[in-house]
Structure formats: C-alpha cells, structure tokens
PDB file of C-alpha atoms in Angstrom:
ATOM      1  CA  MET A  24     -10.670 -17.570 -16.438  1.00 48.00           C
ATOM      2  CA  LEU A  25      -7.682 -17.360 -16.032  1.00 55.00           C
ATOM      3  CA  MET A  26      -5.647 -20.645 -14.825  1.00 51.00           C
ATOM      4  CA  SER A  27      -7.269 -23.516 -13.156  1.00 43.00           C
ATOM      5  CA  GLY A  28      -6.052 -26.517 -11.568  1.00 42.00           C
ATOM      6  CA  CYS A  29      -2.708 -25.097 -10.374  1.00 45.00           C
ATOM      7  CA  LYS A  30      -1.514 -26.887  -7.280  1.00 52.00           C
ATOM      8  CA  ASN A  31       0.565 -23.728  -6.502  1.00 79.00           C
ATOM      9  CA  TYR A  32      -2.700 -21.629  -6.531  1.00 89.00           C
ATOM     10  CA  GLU A  33      -0.892 -18.727  -4.930  1.00 93.00           C
ATOM     11  CA  TYR A  34       0.009 -15.453  -6.600  1.00 96.00           C
ATOM     12  CA  LEU A  35      -1.613 -17.234  -9.840  1.00 95.00           C
ATOM     13  CA  GLY A  36       1.163 -20.039 -10.045  1.00 92.00           C
ATOM     14  CA  GLN A  37       4.030 -16.681 -11.085  1.00 93.00           C
ATOM     15  CA  SER A  38       7.208 -18.259  -9.893  1.00 93.00           C
ATOM     16  CA  PRO A  39       8.314 -16.015  -6.420  1.00 94.00           C
ATOM     17  CA  PRO A  40      10.908 -13.356  -6.942  1.00 96.00           C
ATOM     18  CA  LYS A  41      14.759 -13.344  -5.399  1.00 96.00           C
ATOM     19  CA  ASP A  42      16.381 -10.498  -5.024  1.00 96.00           C
ATOM     20  CA  VAL A  43      15.527  -9.135  -7.948  1.00 97.00           C
ATOM     21  CA  PRO A  44      12.644  -6.919  -8.582  1.00 98.00           C
ATOM     22  CA  VAL A  45      10.565  -9.120 -11.326  1.00 98.00           C
ATOM     23  CA  ILE A  46       7.236  -8.173 -12.836  1.00 98.00           C
ATOM     24  CA  PHE A  47       4.149  -9.401 -11.653  1.00 97.00           C
ATOM     25  CA  ALA A  48       1.975 -11.708 -13.414  1.00 96.00           C
ATOM     26  CA  PRO A  49       2.588  -9.955 -17.268  1.00 96.00           C
ATOM     27  CA  GLY A  50      -0.291 -10.815 -18.769  1.00 94.00           C
ATOM     28  CA  ILE A  51      -2.072 -11.034 -16.004  1.00 94.00           C
ATOM     29  CA  ILE A  52      -2.141  -8.353 -13.202  1.00 95.00           C
ATOM     30  CA  SER A  53      -0.032  -6.067 -15.214  1.00 95.00           C
ATOM     31  CA  LEU A  54      -0.637  -4.866 -18.794  1.00 94.00           C
ATOM     32  CA  PRO A  55       1.030  -3.548 -21.294  1.00 90.00           C
ATOM     33  CA  ASN A  56      -0.756   0.516 -21.594  1.00 86.00           C
ATOM     34  CA  ARG A  57      -2.593   0.423 -18.520  1.00 90.00           C
ATOM     35  CA  LYS A  58      -0.748   1.798 -15.263  1.00 93.00           C
ATOM     36  CA  GLU A  59      -1.007  -0.661 -11.932  1.00 94.00           C
ATOM     37  CA  GLU A  60       0.261   1.044  -9.191  1.00 90.00           C
ATOM     38  CA  VAL A  61      -0.509  -0.926  -5.987  1.00 96.00           C
ATOM     39  CA  ILE A  62      -1.987  -4.660  -5.257  1.00 98.00           C
ATOM     40  CA  THR A  63      -2.446  -6.551  -2.084  1.00 98.00           C
ATOM     41  CA  PHE A  64      -4.085  -9.586  -1.463  1.00 97.00           C
ATOM     42  CA  SER A  65      -5.793 -11.529   1.327  1.00 97.00           C
ATOM     43  CA  ALA A  66      -4.416 -13.573   4.232  1.00 95.00           C
ATOM     44  CA  ASP A  67      -4.858 -16.837   3.447  1.00 95.00           C
ATOM     45  CA  LEU A  68      -3.951 -15.835  -0.914  1.00 96.00           C
ATOM     46  CA  LYS A  69      -7.084 -16.177  -2.290  1.00 96.00           C
ATOM     47  CA  GLU A  70      -7.800 -13.299  -3.104  1.00 97.00           C
ATOM     48  CA  ILE A  71      -5.725  -9.990  -4.805  1.00 98.00           C
ATOM     49  CA  TYR A  72      -7.007  -6.398  -5.299  1.00 98.00           C
ATOM     50  CA  TYR A  73      -5.732  -3.827  -7.479  1.00 98.00           C
ATOM     51  CA  ALA A  74      -5.605   0.388  -8.070  1.00 97.00           C
ATOM     52  CA  ILE A  75      -5.674   0.797 -12.349  1.00 95.00           C
ATOM     53  CA  GLU A  76      -4.509   4.414 -12.809  1.00 88.00           C
ATOM     54  CA  TYR A  77      -4.568   6.845 -15.419  1.00 72.00           C
ATOM     55  CA  TYR A  78      -2.472   9.482 -16.258  1.00 56.00           C
ATOM     56  CA  PRO A  79      -3.727  12.207 -17.409  1.00 54.00           C
ATOM     57  CA  ASP A  80      -6.668  11.641 -15.805  1.00 60.00           C
ATOM     58  CA  PRO A  81      -9.379  10.511 -18.996  1.00 64.00           C
ATOM     59  CA  LYS A  82     -11.082   8.607 -16.610  1.00 75.00           C
ATOM     60  CA  PRO A  83     -10.491   8.079 -12.496  1.00 86.00           C
ATOM     61  CA  SER A  84      -8.855   5.865 -10.895  1.00 94.00           C
ATOM     62  CA  PHE A  85     -10.875   1.983  -9.566  1.00 96.00           C
ATOM     63  CA  ILE A  86      -9.417  -1.489  -7.859  1.00 97.00           C
ATOM     64  CA  MET A  87      -9.877  -4.270  -9.994  1.00 97.00           C
ATOM     65  CA  CYS A  88      -9.853  -8.078  -8.200  1.00 97.00           C
ATOM     66  CA  THR A  89      -9.408 -11.538  -8.941  1.00 97.00           C
ATOM     67  CA  LYS A  90     -10.279 -14.734  -6.263  1.00 96.00           C
ATOM     68  CA  TYR A  91     -10.007 -18.207  -6.572  1.00 95.00           C
ATOM     69  CA  ASP A  92     -12.382 -20.541  -5.720  1.00 92.00           C
ATOM     70  CA  ASN A  93     -13.793 -24.066  -6.942  1.00 89.00           C
ATOM     71  CA  GLY A  94      -9.904 -24.620  -8.209  1.00 90.00           C
ATOM     72  CA  GLN A  95      -9.635 -21.642 -10.357  1.00 92.00           C
ATOM     73  CA  TRP A  96      -8.516 -17.671 -10.603  1.00 95.00           C
ATOM     74  CA  SER A  97     -11.280 -15.631 -11.314  1.00 95.00           C
ATOM     75  CA  GLU A  98     -11.361 -12.854 -14.614  1.00 95.00           C
ATOM     76  CA  PRO A  99     -10.216  -9.999 -12.967  1.00 96.00           C
ATOM     77  CA  ASP A 100     -13.214  -7.522 -12.602  1.00 96.00           C
ATOM     78  CA  THR A 101     -13.469  -4.254 -10.581  1.00 97.00           C
ATOM     79  CA  ALA A 102     -14.447  -3.872  -6.655  1.00 97.00           C
ATOM     80  CA  SER A 103     -17.724  -3.448  -6.043  1.00 97.00           C
ATOM     81  CA  PHE A 104     -17.576  -1.190  -4.003  1.00 97.00           C
ATOM     82  CA  SER A 105     -15.097   0.657  -6.447  1.00 97.00           C
ATOM     83  CA  LYS A 106     -18.044   1.383  -8.323  1.00 95.00           C
ATOM     84  CA  GLY A 107     -18.744   4.985  -9.470  1.00 93.00           C
ATOM     85  CA  ARG A 108     -16.808   6.280  -7.986  1.00 95.00           C
ATOM     86  CA  ARG A 109     -12.341   6.274  -7.775  1.00 95.00           C
ATOM     87  CA  THR A 110     -11.135   4.681  -5.800  1.00 96.00           C
ATOM     88  CA  SER A 111      -7.420   2.756  -5.378  1.00 96.00           C
ATOM     89  CA  GLU A 112      -4.635   1.653  -3.033  1.00 97.00           C
ATOM     90  CA  PRO A 113      -5.840  -0.305  -1.343  1.00 98.00           C
ATOM     91  CA  PHE A 114      -4.481  -2.494   1.938  1.00 98.00           C
ATOM     92  CA  MET A 115      -6.313  -5.434   3.295  1.00 97.00           C
ATOM     93  CA  ALA A 116      -6.506  -6.451   6.732  1.00 94.00           C
ATOM     94  CA  PHE A 117      -8.860  -7.943   9.984  1.00 93.00           C
ATOM     95  CA  ASN A 118      -7.624 -11.627   8.471  1.00 90.00           C
ATOM     96  CA  GLY A 119      -9.286  -9.554   4.931  1.00 90.00           C
ATOM     97  CA  ASN A 120     -12.503  -9.282   6.553  1.00 94.00           C
ATOM     98  CA  ARG A 121     -11.720  -5.534   6.113  1.00 97.00           C
ATOM     99  CA  ILE A 122     -10.861  -3.313   3.524  1.00 98.00           C
ATOM    100  CA  TYR A 123      -9.058  -0.122   3.090  1.00 98.00           C
ATOM    101  CA  TYR A 124      -8.790   2.747   0.094  1.00 98.00           C
ATOM    102  CA  PHE A 125      -9.310   6.092  -0.761  1.00 97.00           C
ATOM    103  CA  ALA A 126     -12.192   7.242  -2.444  1.00 97.00           C
ATOM    104  CA  ASN A 127     -14.344   9.818  -3.515  1.00 96.00           C
ATOM    105  CA  LYS A 128     -18.286   9.561  -3.508  1.00 95.00           C
ATOM    106  CA  VAL A 129     -18.631   8.568  -0.201  1.00 95.00           C
ATOM    107  CA  SER A 130     -21.425   9.413   2.554  1.00 87.00           C
ATOM    108  CA  ASN A 131     -20.629  11.714   5.389  1.00 91.00           C
ATOM    109  CA  GLN A 132     -16.868  12.299   3.305  1.00 96.00           C
ATOM    110  CA  LYS A 133     -14.824  14.981   4.877  1.00 96.00           C
ATOM    111  CA  GLY A 134     -12.802  15.804   2.187  1.00 96.00           C
ATOM    112  CA  VAL A 135     -12.343  15.394  -1.672  1.00 95.00           C
ATOM    113  CA  LEU A 136     -10.320  11.812  -1.097  1.00 96.00           C
ATOM    114  CA  ASP A 137     -10.881   9.885   1.609  1.00 97.00           C
ATOM    115  CA  LEU A 138      -9.755   7.082   3.560  1.00 98.00           C
ATOM    116  CA  CYS A 139     -12.223   4.628   3.597  1.00 98.00           C
ATOM    117  CA  TYR A 140     -13.164   0.690   4.523  1.00 97.00           C
ATOM    118  CA  SER A 141     -15.368  -1.731   3.709  1.00 97.00           C
ATOM    119  CA  TYR A 142     -15.748  -4.472   5.530  1.00 97.00           C
ATOM    120  CA  ARG A 143     -17.553  -7.991   4.554  1.00 94.00           C
ATOM    121  CA  LYS A 144     -21.441  -8.648   4.399  1.00 88.00           C
ATOM    122  CA  ASN A 145     -22.736 -12.073   3.277  1.00 85.00           C
ATOM    123  CA  ASP A 146     -19.462 -12.181   1.045  1.00 86.00           C
ATOM    124  CA  ALA A 147     -19.943  -9.632  -0.597  1.00 94.00           C
ATOM    125  CA  TRP A 148     -18.343  -6.361  -0.233  1.00 97.00           C
ATOM    126  CA  SER A 149     -20.159  -3.281   1.623  1.00 97.00           C
ATOM    127  CA  GLU A 150     -20.030   0.429   0.931  1.00 96.00           C
ATOM    128  CA  PRO A 151     -17.416   2.642   1.737  1.00 97.00           C
ATOM    129  CA  ILE A 152     -17.637   3.823   4.982  1.00 96.00           C
ATOM    130  CA  SER A 153     -15.039   6.853   4.863  1.00 97.00           C
ATOM    131  CA  LEU A 154     -13.361   6.453   8.465  1.00 97.00           C
ATOM    132  CA  SER A 155     -14.157  10.321   8.801  1.00 95.00           C
ATOM    133  CA  SER A 156     -11.506  12.917  10.329  1.00 95.00           C
ATOM    134  CA  PRO A 157      -9.887  12.320  11.773  1.00 96.00           C
ATOM    135  CA  PRO A 158      -7.343  10.164  10.089  1.00 97.00           C
ATOM    136  CA  ASN A 159      -9.620  12.108   6.954  1.00 97.00           C
ATOM    137  CA  PHE A 160      -8.521  15.848   6.178  1.00 96.00           C
ATOM    138  CA  GLU A 161     -11.551  18.375   5.710  1.00 95.00           C
ATOM    139  CA  LYS A 162     -11.933  20.109   2.196  1.00 95.00           C
ATOM    140  CA  PRO A 163     -10.649  21.071  -0.005  1.00 94.00           C
ATOM    141  CA  ASN A 164      -7.339  18.985   1.410  1.00 95.00           C
ATOM    142  CA  PHE A 165      -7.748  14.688   1.054  1.00 94.00           C
ATOM    143  CA  SER A 166      -5.414  11.387   2.537  1.00 95.00           C
ATOM    144  CA  LEU A 167      -4.133   8.589   0.588  1.00 95.00           C
ATOM    145  CA  HIS A 168      -3.146   5.479   1.194  1.00 96.00           C
ATOM    146  CA  PRO A 169      -4.294   3.777   4.847  1.00 97.00           C
ATOM    147  CA  CYS A 170      -1.788   1.208   6.247  1.00 98.00           C
ATOM    148  CA  VAL A 171      -3.496   0.082   8.774  1.00 98.00           C
ATOM    149  CA  ILE A 172      -1.627  -2.427  11.716  1.00 97.00           C
ATOM    150  CA  ALA A 173      -2.556  -3.898  14.707  1.00 96.00           C
ATOM    151  CA  ASP A 174      -3.981  -1.515  17.115  1.00 96.00           C
ATOM    152  CA  SER A 175      -6.291  -0.526  14.581  1.00 96.00           C
ATOM    153  CA  SER A 176      -4.171   2.765  14.225  1.00 97.00           C
ATOM    154  CA  VAL A 177      -4.063   4.038  10.086  1.00 98.00           C
ATOM    155  CA  TYR A 178      -0.150   5.482   8.942  1.00 98.00           C
ATOM    156  CA  PHE A 179      -1.371   7.382   5.806  1.00 97.00           C
ATOM    157  CA  SER A 180       0.023  10.710   3.771  1.00 95.00           C
ATOM    158  CA  SER A 181      -1.386  13.517   2.967  1.00 94.00           C
ATOM    159  CA  TYR A 182      -2.158  15.741   0.306  1.00 90.00           C
ATOM    160  CA  SER A 183       1.435  17.784   1.198  1.00 88.00           C
ATOM    161  CA  GLY A 184       3.333  14.278   0.836  1.00 87.00           C
ATOM    162  CA  GLU A 185       4.260  13.809   3.765  1.00 91.00           C
ATOM    163  CA  VAL A 186       3.542  10.699   6.341  1.00 95.00           C
ATOM    164  CA  CYS A 187       1.307  10.622   8.329  1.00 96.00           C
ATOM    165  CA  LYS A 188      -0.483   9.053  11.646  1.00 97.00           C
ATOM    166  CA  SER A 189      -3.962   8.372  13.660  1.00 98.00           C
ATOM    167  CA  LYS A 190      -3.522   6.140  16.523  1.00 97.00           C
ATOM    168  CA  PHE A 191      -6.920   4.309  17.455  1.00 96.00           C
ATOM    169  CA  GLU A 192      -8.075   4.747  20.651  1.00 93.00           C
ATOM    170  CA  ASN A 193     -11.126   4.029  22.585  1.00 92.00           C
ATOM    171  CA  ASN A 194     -12.721   4.116  19.611  1.00 92.00           C
ATOM    172  CA  VAL A 195     -11.753   6.346  17.436  1.00 94.00           C
ATOM    173  CA  TYR A 196      -9.187   8.329  15.728  1.00 97.00           C
ATOM    174  CA  SER A 197      -7.024  10.123  17.684  1.00 96.00           C
ATOM    175  CA  GLU A 198      -5.399  14.199  15.954  1.00 96.00           C
ATOM    176  CA  ILE A 199      -3.387  13.508  13.288  1.00 97.00           C
ATOM    177  CA  GLU A 200       0.407  13.402  13.584  1.00 96.00           C
ATOM    178  CA  ILE A 201       3.015  14.106  11.105  1.00 94.00           C
ATOM    179  CA  LEU A 202       5.749  12.009  11.704  1.00 95.00           C
ATOM    180  CA  PRO A 203       9.183  14.211  12.487  1.00 91.00           C
ATOM    181  CA  SER A 204      12.674  13.777  10.666  1.00 89.00           C
ATOM    182  CA  PRO A 205      14.243  11.642   9.607  1.00 91.00           C
ATOM    183  CA  ILE A 206      11.269  10.538   8.351  1.00 92.00           C
ATOM    184  CA  ASN A 207       9.213  14.357   7.018  1.00 90.00           C
ATOM    185  CA  TYR A 208      11.552  16.698   5.992  1.00 79.00           C
ATOM    186  CA  GLU A 209      11.297  19.158   8.213  1.00 69.00           C
ATOM    187  CA  ASN A 210      11.377  21.992   4.052  1.00 64.00           C
ATOM    188  CA  LEU A 211       9.016  20.230   1.592  1.00 58.00           C
ATOM    189  CA  GLU A 212      11.334  22.117  -0.976  1.00 59.00           C
ATOM    190  CA  GLU A 213      14.043  20.277  -0.041  1.00 61.00           C
ATOM    191  CA  ALA A 214      12.757  16.922   0.339  1.00 59.00           C
ATOM    192  CA  GLU A 215       9.170  15.203   0.077  1.00 64.00           C
ATOM    193  CA  CYS A 216       7.943  11.768   0.767  1.00 62.00           C
ATOM    194  CA  TRP A 217       5.018  11.523  -1.364  1.00 71.00           C
ATOM    195  CA  GLY A 218       4.979   7.816   0.971  1.00 84.00           C
ATOM    196  CA  ASP A 219       2.660   5.815   0.561  1.00 92.00           C
ATOM    197  CA  PRO A 220       3.644   4.421   3.917  1.00 96.00           C
ATOM    198  CA  TYR A 221       3.721   0.083   4.550  1.00 98.00           C
ATOM    199  CA  VAL A 222       3.857  -0.136   8.458  1.00 98.00           C
ATOM    200  CA  SER A 223       4.410  -3.611   9.317  1.00 97.00           C
ATOM    201  CA  SER A 224       1.271  -4.415  12.015  1.00 96.00           C
ATOM    202  CA  ASP A 225       4.218  -4.644  15.672  1.00 96.00           C
ATOM    203  CA  GLU A 226       4.434  -1.199  13.334  1.00 96.00           C
ATOM    204  CA  SER A 227       9.046  -2.423  14.331  1.00 97.00           C
ATOM    205  CA  PHE A 228       9.479  -0.779  10.645  1.00 98.00           C
ATOM    206  CA  MET A 229       8.186   1.371   7.995  1.00 97.00           C
ATOM    207  CA  ILE A 230       8.698   1.429   4.484  1.00 97.00           C
ATOM    208  CA  PHE A 231       8.174   4.354   2.034  1.00 95.00           C
ATOM    209  CA  ARG A 232       8.960   6.289  -0.489  1.00 93.00           C
ATOM    210  CA  SER A 233      10.773   9.756  -0.929  1.00 91.00           C
ATOM    211  CA  ASN A 234      13.262  11.547  -3.253  1.00 88.00           C
ATOM    212  CA  ARG A 235      15.660  13.472  -1.494  1.00 86.00           C
ATOM    213  CA  ILE A 236      18.980  13.327  -1.748  1.00 83.00           C
ATOM    214  CA  GLY A 237      20.925  10.722  -2.301  1.00 85.00           C
ATOM    215  CA  GLY A 238      18.872   8.123  -4.796  1.00 89.00           C
ATOM    216  CA  PHE A 239      18.764   6.397  -7.655  1.00 92.00           C
ATOM    217  CA  GLY A 240      15.526   8.501  -9.241  1.00 81.00           C
ATOM    218  CA  GLY A 241      12.621  10.784  -8.676  1.00 85.00           C
ATOM    219  CA  SER A 242      11.830   8.176  -5.824  1.00 92.00           C
ATOM    220  CA  ASP A 243      12.852   5.349  -4.052  1.00 95.00           C
ATOM    221  CA  LEU A 244      11.986   3.355  -2.036  1.00 96.00           C
ATOM    222  CA  TYR A 245      13.558   3.905   2.163  1.00 96.00           C
ATOM    223  CA  ILE A 246      13.172   1.772   4.958  1.00 97.00           C
ATOM    224  CA  SER A 247      12.711   2.600   9.502  1.00 97.00           C
ATOM    225  CA  PHE A 248      13.649   0.985  11.953  1.00 97.00           C
ATOM    226  CA  ILE A 249      11.824   1.441  15.910  1.00 96.00           C
ATOM    227  CA  ASN A 250      15.095   1.889  17.533  1.00 94.00           C
ATOM    228  CA  ASN A 251      15.012   1.105  22.004  1.00 91.00           C
ATOM    229  CA  GLU A 252      13.740   4.856  21.963  1.00 92.00           C
ATOM    230  CA  LYS A 253      10.983   3.755  20.026  1.00 93.00           C
ATOM    231  CA  LYS A 254      12.326   5.962  17.839  1.00 94.00           C
ATOM    232  CA  TRP A 255      12.431   5.547  14.160  1.00 96.00           C
ATOM    233  CA  THR A 256      15.977   5.904  12.848  1.00 96.00           C
ATOM    234  CA  LYS A 257      17.444   7.434   9.607  1.00 93.00           C
ATOM    235  CA  PRO A 258      15.389   5.781   6.916  1.00 94.00           C
ATOM    236  CA  GLN A 259      17.738   3.733   3.814  1.00 96.00           C
ATOM    237  CA  ASN A 260      17.323   3.802   0.604  1.00 96.00           C
ATOM    238  CA  LEU A 261      16.495  -0.189  -0.555  1.00 97.00           C
ATOM    239  CA  GLY A 262      19.301  -0.015  -2.855  1.00 96.00           C
ATOM    240  CA  PRO A 263      19.546  -0.025  -7.005  1.00 96.00           C
ATOM    241  CA  LYS A 264      18.534  -3.782  -7.031  1.00 95.00           C
ATOM    242  CA  ILE A 265      14.801  -2.202  -5.522  1.00 97.00           C
ATOM    243  CA  ASN A 266      15.716   1.170  -7.008  1.00 97.00           C
ATOM    244  CA  SER A 267      16.080   2.446 -10.354  1.00 96.00           C
ATOM    245  CA  SER A 268      15.872   6.020 -12.600  1.00 95.00           C
ATOM    246  CA  PHE A 269      12.284   5.870 -12.642  1.00 94.00           C
ATOM    247  CA  ASP A 270       9.659   6.138  -9.293  1.00 93.00           C
ATOM    248  CA  GLU A 271       9.029   3.395  -7.253  1.00 95.00           C
ATOM    249  CA  LEU A 272       5.509   3.666  -5.682  1.00 92.00           C
ATOM    250  CA  GLY A 273       3.489   1.519  -3.345  1.00 90.00           C
ATOM    251  CA  GLY A 274       6.151  -0.449  -1.464  1.00 93.00           C
ATOM    252  CA  ASP A 275       3.570  -3.076   0.648  1.00 96.00           C
ATOM    253  CA  ILE A 276       4.606  -6.696   2.099  1.00 97.00           C
ATOM    254  CA  THR A 277       2.520  -9.234   1.542  1.00 97.00           C
ATOM    255  CA  PRO A 278       0.136 -11.741   4.366  1.00 96.00           C
ATOM    256  CA  ASP A 279       2.630 -14.090   4.332  1.00 96.00           C
ATOM    257  CA  GLY A 280       6.166 -11.629   5.224  1.00 96.00           C
ATOM    258  CA  LYS A 281       7.996 -12.870   2.094  1.00 97.00           C
ATOM    259  CA  TYR A 282       7.614 -10.515  -0.740  1.00 98.00           C
ATOM    260  CA  LEU A 283       7.934  -6.613  -0.719  1.00 98.00           C
ATOM    261  CA  THR A 284       5.202  -5.351  -3.930  1.00 98.00           C
ATOM    262  CA  PHE A 285       5.495  -1.596  -5.604  1.00 97.00           C
ATOM    263  CA  GLY A 286       5.060  -0.015  -8.831  1.00 96.00           C
ATOM    264  CA  ARG A 287       7.604   0.837 -11.320  1.00 95.00           C
ATOM    265  CA  ASN A 288       6.159   2.371 -15.105  1.00 93.00           C
ATOM    266  CA  GLY A 289       3.164   1.662 -14.657  1.00 93.00           C
ATOM    267  CA  ASP A 290       3.439  -1.957 -13.784  1.00 96.00           C
ATOM    268  CA  LEU A 291       3.361  -3.915 -10.679  1.00 98.00           C
ATOM    269  CA  TYR A 292       7.238  -5.497  -9.632  1.00 98.00           C
ATOM    270  CA  TRP A 293       7.018  -7.595  -6.339  1.00 98.00           C
ATOM    271  CA  VAL A 294      10.751  -9.127  -5.038  1.00 98.00           C
ATOM    272  CA  SER A 295      12.224 -10.598  -1.812  1.00 98.00           C
ATOM    273  CA  THR A 296      12.304  -9.502   2.014  1.00 98.00           C
ATOM    274  CA  ARG A 297      14.838 -10.562   3.013  1.00 96.00           C
ATOM    275  CA  PHE A 298      16.457  -7.287   3.191  1.00 96.00           C
ATOM    276  CA  ILE A 299      15.020  -6.122   5.483  1.00 97.00           C
ATOM    277  CA  GLU A 300      17.266  -8.165   8.166  1.00 95.00           C
ATOM    278  CA  LYS A 301      20.506  -7.241   6.747  1.00 94.00           C
ATOM    279  CA  LEU A 302      18.967  -4.038   6.580  1.00 95.00           C
ATOM    280  CA  ARG A 303      17.647  -3.719  10.547  1.00 95.00           C
ATOM    281  CA  GLU A 304      21.063  -5.190  11.443  1.00 93.00           C
ATOM    282  CA  GLU A 305      23.286  -2.091   9.606  1.00 91.00           C
ATOM    283  CA  SER A 306      20.282   0.852  10.676  1.00 90.00           C
ATOM    284  CA  LYS A 307      21.845  -0.864  14.588  1.00 87.00           C
ATOM    285  CA  LYS A 308      24.782  -0.131  13.824  1.00 79.00           C
TER     286      LYS A 308
END
C-alpha cells in the first residue's frame, strides 16, 4: 500500500507547494522514465486519476487511479473504464460522480477519439459513454481534454489545436463554438493554443496553454478572465515561476481551489493558486 495511518490523507500527505511548482508525489504518482500529463481529484480528495502517455506511442495512453479507504491509499492501478482502449486527460465532475476523458473503442463513437464519460454504478464506474456529436467532431477528426462547468457545458480542444465550447441546453449539446480571439489566434500558423482548457465552474476564468509569441518555452500556460462585457480578456502568461523552457501541459485546478496542476517534461507538477487573484486585478487595468 502507498500509505497507511496518515493523519493528513489529502494529496497523499504531500507537503503543499507555495508559489514555485514542485513535482507532485515523486516516486508514487510521478515516476521516472514515464510521462504523466493530466491529473484530477474527486471532490472529497479521496480518489486520484491521472493519465499516462507514451511517445512515440509504443502503446496506447491510459488512465490510472488510486483511492483512499480504511485509512490507506491503494496501489495505483489502471482505471476500469480505461482497460482495452486508449484513454487520457481525465476530469472529474458532479461531485465525483462522473469522470470525463477522451477515448476510442466506445459505443456510438463519432470521431477517432471521442469526449466520453463514466458514471458511478454500485461503487464502480460504467463503461465509457460518448458525448456524441456535438461536442465531438466526426471522423477522421477528434476532440480532446474535456472540462465540464456548472451548467454541464463542456470546453475542450479541437483536432487543430483550438479551444472550443459546446453549450448544454435543453438536455443536449449545441453546435461547437471555436472561441474567438484573443483565446484562439485567427491564423493558426502564427500561434496555436493546443488548448488543454480548464474553465472554472462559474466560467469566470480560463487557464490554457499556447505557443504564442512572448512565452518562455514551446507552450506556456496562460490565464484569461471574463470581463464586465462577458468577453474573455487578453490572456496573461503565468510567468517564469510556473512556465519554463519545456512545454507546460494540461493546467487544471484542484477541487478545493488551492492548487494548479500541470504536466512538464514527463512529470506532474503542482503550485499554489495565489497567483490567480493577482492576475485578475491586473487584467482590469
């Protein structure tokens, strides 16, 4: 077992980070010679799901999980819905009763990779259920990195690297909206997002990655806020404490709002979210 009798089970008992990112759970979650890119937590912080990627794809990506029960964390294992198919980029929603991700080999599949979800069923997860189209693109295209907000609308990445949204209305998803500038560039040859969008539940801010001019590496993490006109503000780079010469990937906020998690150079990192309010004030200037 990973850990037993720990008084502070949250985040595997790891020491909380401050304003400089540190590797999350080294030797437990973040392992050498492996690529971990996206991590998500249940609302009670007693379940952790994270994606394992392989480059250049000797085998499909998959999602692993560990759970806290009876005073101890389980050894990480492949999530049940991930077995026998390619899955990645998990995102938990509905107080931990649903988990979203992209997958192949699912019923009613529309694209090469579909945005899917599983729901809790007798303390287990259901088989993957495609969100259909929209929000999924039809073959030969695909959709990646789902983030579901309070009204069940979903933000995600397109096959061409753009940040997209599909609004949930009258119990169905609306047509795919490719977000306008300043989130996406009009000319993708000038700069791409490759999105990985995280949007707060109340839709007040978005964190995404982009290789636009002025960054510190291949792709950096940026933040944008909704202003009084209900438009997204000019994205602000999260700065050199968080961004590096490497690609930063998949920035997500933990359920308690305290930490940003992201992938870098094959490991998962976490950092305090105290930067958000500072950048929110700067966006108003």
